[in-house]
Amino acid sequence: MLEPTSQGASSAPGAAAAVTHARFPGLARRLPWLVLALLAAFPLLAPAFGLEYYVGFVRRVLIVAIAATSLNFILGYGGMAALGHAGFIGVGAYTVVALVEAGFSSAWLAWGSAALVAGLAAAAIGAVSLRTRGVYFIMITLAFAQMLYYLAVSLRTWGGDDGYGLYTPLELGAWLDGAHAQVFYWVVLVIAAAVFALFSRVAHSRYGHALRGIRDNEMRMVALGYPVYGLKLAGFVAAGAVAGLAGGLLASHNAFVSPSIMHWTQSALLLVMVMLGGAGRRWGAPLGVALWLTLEEVLKLYTDYWHWPLGLLLLLVVFHAPQGVAALLERRGGREGAR
């Protein structure tokens, strides 16, 4: 599901994209702003259509998309298939719990600390894990995440396996707290947009190109003199910090934190979302998260056995869009532009 590396495989989509840009000038540049405007207006329009519940749902999608975007960065661009990414989400969430328990109420302090502590945890775990490759890297990240999970279960002060309820909302600031009932939604939207823009810019920078080179041929990059270990560790720490930020936001969104947030099944679900959207694709992570969570929400309205339709969807994607839904849309858009 990674981007093709051969010249023949990569030139055709590139030519198709060029045709699309020629046929629809400025569309690719304006579309993100249009989506951002629609998302920003949604809380104001939702009451008119009786969709107040879905304001919270879209906010949850945005928070999960932040975590998935960080995973897509190390998986799609760096080739680091970490099966313990949810561990950093849990570290961020429990950092918020620790600060609330200590009497702090500032949301900015809590979320910033969540990113910082998760980044430090990612540095410690990455320093060990990145000395392995392939299936060994997958298993060691899984092992570390499960260690964090069982540590959270043992913390009886913060609820242990029963979890911890955040009964008092964190404070965003005097004027923000009283500005609008949905101000937390807009704060999450701004953070999600900033995270997505930042990773997009970094992925196309010199560092991003070096990371993709490591993904495609690590030994060659070592021979060229690149500090491969340091580059991978920097990406791993950045992704862990952003996942911790998502964990802090998720704690505020749910007003509840439990160890299940960092179970290995949550890491696997994040991987599925990224692969569904398209690993290494610019829109892959948010598209995969939106598609998975929306289908899950809709299917739950009609059946208790909603898992098997989602499993069928994954099979269809594997056979018909092995590089993800984003790649499929890019190819179809290229064909339409050519016609």
CSV table of C-alpha atoms in Angstrom, one decimal:
chain,number,residue,atom,x,y,z
A,1,MET,CA,0.0,0.0,0.0
A,2,LEU,CA,3.0,2.3,-0.2
A,3,GLU,CA,3.6,4.5,-3.1
A,4,PRO,CA,5.1,2.7,-6.1
A,5,THR,CA,8.9,3.1,-6.4
A,6,SER,CA,9.5,2.1,-10.0
A,7,GLN,CA,9.6,4.8,-12.6
A,8,GLY,CA,6.9,3.3,-14.8
A,9,ALA,CA,4.5,2.9,-11.9
A,10,SER,CA,4.9,6.4,-10.7
A,11,SER,CA,4.9,8.3,-14.0
A,12,ALA,CA,1.4,7.3,-15.0
A,13,PRO,CA,-0.4,8.7,-11.9
A,14,GLY,CA,1.9,11.7,-12.1
A,15,ALA,CA,0.8,12.3,-15.7
A,16,ALA,CA,-2.8,11.8,-14.8
A,17,ALA,CA,-2.5,14.3,-12.0
A,18,ALA,CA,-1.0,16.8,-14.4
A,19,VAL,CA,-3.9,16.4,-16.8
A,20,THR,CA,-6.3,16.8,-13.9
A,21,HIS,CA,-4.6,20.0,-12.8
A,22,ALA,CA,-4.7,21.3,-16.4
A,23,ARG,CA,-8.4,20.5,-16.7
A,24,PHE,CA,-9.4,21.8,-13.3
A,25,PRO,CA,-6.9,24.6,-12.5
A,26,GLY,CA,-6.7,25.5,-8.8
A,27,LEU,CA,-9.1,22.7,-7.7
A,28,ALA,CA,-6.5,20.8,-5.7
A,29,ARG,CA,-5.4,24.0,-4.0
A,30,ARG,CA,-9.0,25.2,-3.1
A,31,LEU,CA,-10.6,21.9,-2.1
A,32,PRO,CA,-8.9,21.8,1.4
A,33,TRP,CA,-10.1,25.3,2.1
A,34,LEU,CA,-13.6,24.4,1.0
A,35,VAL,CA,-13.7,21.3,3.2
A,36,LEU,CA,-12.3,23.4,6.1
A,37,ALA,CA,-15.0,26.0,5.6
A,38,LEU,CA,-17.8,23.4,5.6
A,39,LEU,CA,-16.5,21.8,8.7
A,40,ALA,CA,-16.2,25.2,10.5
A,41,ALA,CA,-19.8,26.0,9.5
A,42,PHE,CA,-21.3,22.7,10.5
A,43,PRO,CA,-22.0,23.5,14.2
A,44,LEU,CA,-23.9,26.5,13.1
A,45,LEU,CA,-25.9,24.7,10.5
A,46,ALA,CA,-26.5,21.4,12.4
A,47,PRO,CA,-29.3,22.7,14.7
A,48,ALA,CA,-31.4,23.8,11.7
A,49,PHE,CA,-31.4,20.2,10.4
A,50,GLY,CA,-31.6,18.4,13.8
A,51,LEU,CA,-28.0,17.1,13.6
A,52,GLU,CA,-26.7,18.4,17.0
A,53,TYR,CA,-25.5,14.9,17.9
A,54,TYR,CA,-23.3,14.7,14.9
A,55,VAL,CA,-21.3,17.8,16.0
A,56,GLY,CA,-19.7,15.6,18.6
A,57,PHE,CA,-19.3,12.8,16.1
A,58,VAL,CA,-17.4,15.0,13.7
A,59,ARG,CA,-15.2,16.3,16.5
A,60,ARG,CA,-14.4,12.7,17.4
A,61,VAL,CA,-13.5,12.0,13.7
A,62,LEU,CA,-11.2,15.0,13.7
A,63,ILE,CA,-9.4,13.9,16.9
A,64,VAL,CA,-8.9,10.3,15.6
A,65,ALA,CA,-7.7,11.8,12.2
A,66,ILE,CA,-5.0,13.7,14.1
A,67,ALA,CA,-3.7,10.4,15.6
A,68,ALA,CA,-4.0,8.6,12.2
A,69,THR,CA,-2.1,11.4,10.5
A,70,SER,CA,0.8,11.0,12.9
A,71,LEU,CA,0.8,7.2,12.2
A,72,ASN,CA,0.6,7.7,8.5
A,73,PHE,CA,3.7,9.9,8.7
A,74,ILE,CA,5.9,7.1,10.1
A,75,LEU,CA,4.2,4.3,8.3
A,76,GLY,CA,3.5,5.7,4.9
A,77,TYR,CA,6.6,7.9,4.6
A,78,GLY,CA,9.0,6.2,6.9
A,79,GLY,CA,8.0,2.5,6.5
A,80,MET,CA,7.8,2.1,10.3
A,81,ALA,CA,4.8,-0.2,10.9
A,82,ALA,CA,4.2,0.5,14.6
A,83,LEU,CA,1.6,-1.7,16.3
A,84,GLY,CA,1.7,0.3,19.5
A,85,HIS,CA,0.7,3.8,18.4
A,86,ALA,CA,-2.4,3.8,20.7
A,87,GLY,CA,0.0,3.6,23.6
A,88,PHE,CA,1.0,7.2,23.0
A,89,ILE,CA,-2.6,8.2,22.8
A,90,GLY,CA,-3.1,6.7,26.2
A,91,VAL,CA,0.0,8.4,27.6
A,92,GLY,CA,-1.4,11.7,26.5
A,93,ALA,CA,-4.9,11.0,27.9
A,94,TYR,CA,-3.5,9.9,31.3
A,95,THR,CA,-1.2,13.0,31.4
A,96,VAL,CA,-4.4,15.1,31.3
A,97,VAL,CA,-5.8,12.9,34.1
A,98,ALA,CA,-2.7,13.4,36.2
A,99,LEU,CA,-2.9,17.2,35.8
A,100,VAL,CA,-6.6,17.3,36.6
A,101,GLU,CA,-6.0,15.1,39.7
A,102,ALA,CA,-3.3,17.6,40.7
A,103,GLY,CA,-5.7,20.5,40.5
A,104,PHE,CA,-4.8,22.0,37.1
A,105,SER,CA,-7.7,23.2,34.9
A,106,SER,CA,-6.0,24.8,31.9
A,107,ALA,CA,-6.8,22.9,28.7
A,108,TRP,CA,-3.7,24.4,26.9
A,109,LEU,CA,-1.4,23.2,29.7
A,110,ALA,CA,-3.0,19.8,29.8
A,111,TRP,CA,-2.9,19.3,26.0
A,112,GLY,CA,0.7,20.7,25.7
A,113,SER,CA,1.8,18.4,28.5
A,114,ALA,CA,0.1,15.5,26.9
A,115,ALA,CA,2.1,16.0,23.7
A,116,LEU,CA,5.4,16.6,25.6
A,117,VAL,CA,5.1,13.5,27.9
A,118,ALA,CA,4.0,11.3,24.9
A,119,GLY,CA,7.0,12.6,22.9
A,120,LEU,CA,9.3,11.7,25.7
A,121,ALA,CA,7.8,8.2,25.9
A,122,ALA,CA,8.2,7.9,22.2
A,123,ALA,CA,11.8,8.9,22.4
A,124,ALA,CA,12.5,6.2,25.1
A,125,ILE,CA,10.5,3.5,23.2
A,126,GLY,CA,11.9,4.5,19.8
A,127,ALA,CA,15.5,4.4,21.0
A,128,VAL,CA,15.1,0.7,21.6
A,129,SER,CA,12.5,-0.3,19.0
A,130,LEU,CA,14.2,1.4,16.0
A,131,ARG,CA,17.2,-0.9,16.5
A,132,THR,CA,15.0,-3.7,15.0
A,133,ARG,CA,13.4,-4.1,11.7
A,134,GLY,CA,10.4,-5.8,10.0
A,135,VAL,CA,8.3,-8.1,12.1
A,136,TYR,CA,10.6,-7.5,15.1
A,137,PHE,CA,9.8,-3.8,15.1
A,138,ILE,CA,6.1,-4.6,14.9
A,139,MET,CA,6.3,-6.9,17.9
A,140,ILE,CA,8.5,-4.7,20.1
A,141,THR,CA,6.2,-1.7,19.6
A,142,LEU,CA,3.2,-4.0,20.4
A,143,ALA,CA,5.0,-5.2,23.6
A,144,PHE,CA,5.8,-1.6,24.8
A,145,ALA,CA,2.2,-0.6,24.2
A,146,GLN,CA,0.8,-3.5,26.2
A,147,MET,CA,3.2,-2.7,29.0
A,148,LEU,CA,1.7,0.8,29.1
A,149,TYR,CA,-1.7,-0.7,29.0
A,150,TYR,CA,-1.1,-2.9,32.0
A,151,LEU,CA,0.6,0.0,33.8
A,152,ALA,CA,-2.6,2.0,33.4
A,153,VAL,CA,-4.7,-1.0,34.6
A,154,SER,CA,-2.6,-1.1,37.8
A,155,LEU,CA,-3.0,2.6,38.6
A,156,ARG,CA,-5.8,2.4,41.1
A,157,THR,CA,-5.4,6.1,42.0
A,158,TRP,CA,-6.7,7.0,38.5
A,159,GLY,CA,-9.4,4.3,38.4
A,160,GLY,CA,-7.5,1.3,37.2
A,161,ASP,CA,-9.5,-0.8,34.9
A,162,ASP,CA,-12.7,1.1,35.6
A,163,GLY,CA,-11.3,4.3,34.2
A,164,TYR,CA,-11.3,7.9,35.4
A,165,GLY,CA,-14.1,10.5,34.8
A,166,LEU,CA,-13.3,14.1,34.0
A,167,TYR,CA,-16.4,15.7,35.6
A,168,THR,CA,-15.2,19.3,35.3
A,169,PRO,CA,-14.4,20.5,31.7
A,170,LEU,CA,-10.9,22.0,31.2
A,171,GLU,CA,-10.8,25.7,30.7
A,172,LEU,CA,-9.8,27.2,27.4
A,173,GLY,CA,-9.7,30.8,28.7
A,174,ALA,CA,-12.2,33.4,29.9
A,175,TRP,CA,-13.4,34.6,26.5
A,176,LEU,CA,-13.2,31.3,24.8
A,177,ASP,CA,-15.2,29.4,27.5
A,178,GLY,CA,-18.1,31.8,27.2
A,179,ALA,CA,-17.9,32.5,23.5
A,180,HIS,CA,-20.0,29.6,22.1
A,181,ALA,CA,-21.2,26.2,23.2
A,182,GLN,CA,-19.3,24.6,20.3
A,183,VAL,CA,-16.0,26.4,20.8
A,184,PHE,CA,-14.2,23.1,21.7
A,185,TYR,CA,-15.2,21.8,18.2
A,186,TRP,CA,-13.6,24.8,16.5
A,187,VAL,CA,-10.5,24.5,18.7
A,188,VAL,CA,-10.1,20.8,17.6
A,189,LEU,CA,-10.7,21.7,14.0
A,190,VAL,CA,-8.0,24.3,14.1
A,191,ILE,CA,-5.6,21.9,15.7
A,192,ALA,CA,-6.4,19.2,13.2
A,193,ALA,CA,-5.9,21.5,10.3
A,194,ALA,CA,-2.6,22.7,11.7
A,195,VAL,CA,-1.4,19.1,12.3
A,196,PHE,CA,-2.4,18.0,8.8
A,197,ALA,CA,-0.7,21.0,7.2
A,198,LEU,CA,2.5,20.5,9.3
A,199,PHE,CA,2.9,16.9,8.4
A,200,SER,CA,2.0,17.6,4.8
A,201,ARG,CA,4.8,20.3,4.6
A,202,VAL,CA,7.3,18.1,6.4
A,203,ALA,CA,6.5,15.1,4.2
A,204,HIS,CA,7.5,17.1,1.1
A,205,SER,CA,10.5,18.7,2.7
A,206,ARG,CA,14.1,17.5,2.4
A,207,TYR,CA,13.6,15.5,5.6
A,208,GLY,CA,10.4,13.9,4.2
A,209,HIS,CA,12.3,12.9,1.0
A,210,ALA,CA,15.1,11.4,3.1
A,211,LEU,CA,12.5,9.5,5.2
A,212,ARG,CA,11.0,8.0,2.0
A,213,GLY,CA,14.4,7.1,0.8
A,214,ILE,CA,14.9,5.2,4.1
A,215,ARG,CA,11.6,3.5,3.6
A,216,ASP,CA,12.5,2.4,0.1
A,217,ASN,CA,16.1,1.4,0.6
A,218,GLU,CA,17.6,1.8,4.1
A,219,MET,CA,21.0,0.3,3.2
A,220,ARG,CA,21.5,2.7,0.3
A,221,MET,CA,20.7,5.7,2.5
A,222,VAL,CA,23.3,4.5,5.0
A,223,ALA,CA,25.8,4.1,2.3
A,224,LEU,CA,25.1,7.7,1.1
A,225,GLY,CA,25.9,9.0,4.6
A,226,TYR,CA,22.5,9.8,6.0
A,227,PRO,CA,22.0,9.4,9.8
A,228,VAL,CA,19.3,6.9,9.3
A,229,TYR,CA,18.7,6.0,13.0
A,230,GLY,CA,18.5,9.7,14.0
A,231,LEU,CA,16.1,10.5,11.1
A,232,LYS,CA,13.8,7.6,12.0
A,233,LEU,CA,13.9,8.5,15.7
A,234,ALA,CA,13.0,12.1,15.0
A,235,GLY,CA,9.9,11.0,13.0
A,236,PHE,CA,8.9,8.5,15.6
A,237,VAL,CA,9.1,11.1,18.4
A,238,ALA,CA,7.1,13.6,16.4
A,239,ALA,CA,4.4,11.1,15.6
A,240,GLY,CA,4.3,10.0,19.2
A,241,ALA,CA,3.9,13.6,20.5
A,242,VAL,CA,1.1,14.3,18.1
A,243,ALA,CA,-0.6,11.0,19.1
A,244,GLY,CA,-0.3,12.2,22.7
A,245,LEU,CA,-2.0,15.5,21.8
A,246,ALA,CA,-4.8,13.5,20.2
A,247,GLY,CA,-5.1,11.5,23.4
A,248,GLY,CA,-5.4,14.7,25.5
A,249,LEU,CA,-8.1,16.0,23.1
A,250,LEU,CA,-9.9,12.6,23.3
A,251,ALA,CA,-9.9,12.7,27.1
A,252,SER,CA,-11.6,16.1,27.0
A,253,HIS,CA,-14.0,15.0,24.3
A,254,ASN,CA,-15.1,11.8,26.2
A,255,ALA,CA,-14.7,13.3,29.7
A,256,PHE,CA,-13.5,9.9,30.5
A,257,VAL,CA,-10.2,7.9,30.2
A,258,SER,CA,-9.8,4.1,30.6
A,259,PRO,CA,-6.9,1.8,29.8
A,260,SER,CA,-8.8,0.4,26.8
A,261,ILE,CA,-7.8,3.5,24.9
A,262,MET,CA,-4.2,2.1,24.6
A,263,HIS,CA,-5.0,-1.6,24.0
A,264,TRP,CA,-3.3,-3.2,21.1
A,265,THR,CA,-6.6,-3.5,19.2
A,266,GLN,CA,-6.9,0.3,19.1
A,267,SER,CA,-3.4,0.4,17.5
A,268,ALA,CA,-4.5,-2.2,15.0
A,269,LEU,CA,-7.6,-0.2,14.2
A,270,LEU,CA,-5.5,2.9,13.6
A,271,LEU,CA,-3.4,0.9,11.2
A,272,VAL,CA,-6.5,-0.4,9.4
A,273,MET,CA,-7.8,3.2,9.0
A,274,VAL,CA,-4.5,4.4,7.5
A,275,MET,CA,-4.2,1.5,5.1
A,276,LEU,CA,-7.9,1.9,4.1
A,277,GLY,CA,-7.4,5.6,3.2
A,278,GLY,CA,-3.9,5.0,1.7
A,279,ALA,CA,-0.6,4.8,3.6
A,280,GLY,CA,1.8,7.5,2.3
A,281,ARG,CA,-1.0,9.5,0.6
A,282,ARG,CA,-1.7,13.1,1.5
A,283,TRP,CA,-5.4,12.5,2.2
A,284,GLY,CA,-5.1,8.9,3.2
A,285,ALA,CA,-5.3,9.1,7.0
A,286,PRO,CA,-8.3,11.6,7.3
A,287,LEU,CA,-10.1,9.9,4.5
A,288,GLY,CA,-9.7,6.4,6.0
A,289,VAL,CA,-10.8,7.6,9.5
A,290,ALA,CA,-13.8,9.4,8.1
A,291,LEU,CA,-14.9,6.5,6.0
A,292,TRP,CA,-14.4,3.9,8.7
A,293,LEU,CA,-16.1,5.8,11.5
A,294,THR,CA,-18.9,7.0,9.4
A,295,LEU,CA,-19.7,3.5,8.1
A,296,GLU,CA,-19.5,2.2,11.7
A,297,GLU,CA,-21.9,4.9,12.9
A,298,VAL,CA,-24.4,4.2,10.1
A,299,LEU,CA,-24.2,0.4,10.3
A,300,LYS,CA,-24.8,0.4,14.0
A,301,LEU,CA,-28.2,2.0,13.3
A,302,TYR,CA,-29.4,-1.0,11.4
A,303,THR,CA,-27.6,-4.1,12.8
A,304,ASP,CA,-25.7,-5.3,15.8
A,305,TYR,CA,-23.5,-7.3,13.4
A,306,TRP,CA,-21.9,-4.3,11.9
A,307,HIS,CA,-18.4,-5.8,11.9
A,308,TRP,CA,-18.8,-8.1,8.9
A,309,PRO,CA,-19.8,-5.3,6.4
A,310,LEU,CA,-16.7,-3.4,7.5
A,311,GLY,CA,-14.6,-6.6,7.0
A,312,LEU,CA,-16.1,-7.0,3.6
A,313,LEU,CA,-15.2,-3.4,2.8
A,314,LEU,CA,-11.6,-4.1,3.7
A,315,LEU,CA,-11.5,-7.2,1.4
A,316,LEU,CA,-12.8,-5.0,-1.4
A,317,VAL,CA,-10.2,-2.4,-0.8
A,318,VAL,CA,-7.4,-5.0,-0.6
A,319,PHE,CA,-8.4,-6.5,-4.0
A,320,HIS,CA,-9.5,-3.4,-5.9
A,321,ALA,CA,-7.6,-0.6,-4.3
A,322,PRO,CA,-4.5,-2.1,-2.7
A,323,GLN,CA,-2.9,1.4,-2.3
A,324,GLY,CA,-6.0,2.8,-0.5
A,325,VAL,CA,-9.1,4.7,-1.3
A,326,ALA,CA,-7.2,7.9,-1.8
A,327,ALA,CA,-5.0,6.3,-4.6
A,328,LEU,CA,-8.2,5.0,-6.2
A,329,LEU,CA,-9.8,8.4,-6.3
A,330,GLU,CA,-6.6,9.9,-7.7
A,331,ARG,CA,-6.5,7.4,-10.5
A,332,ARG,CA,-10.2,7.9,-11.4
A,333,GLY,CA,-9.7,11.7,-11.2
A,334,GLY,CA,-6.8,11.3,-13.6
A,335,ARG,CA,-8.9,9.3,-16.1
A,336,GLU,CA,-11.7,11.9,-16.0
A,337,GLY,CA,-9.2,14.6,-16.6
A,338,ALA,CA,-7.7,12.8,-19.5
A,339,ARG,CA,-11.2,12.3,-21.1
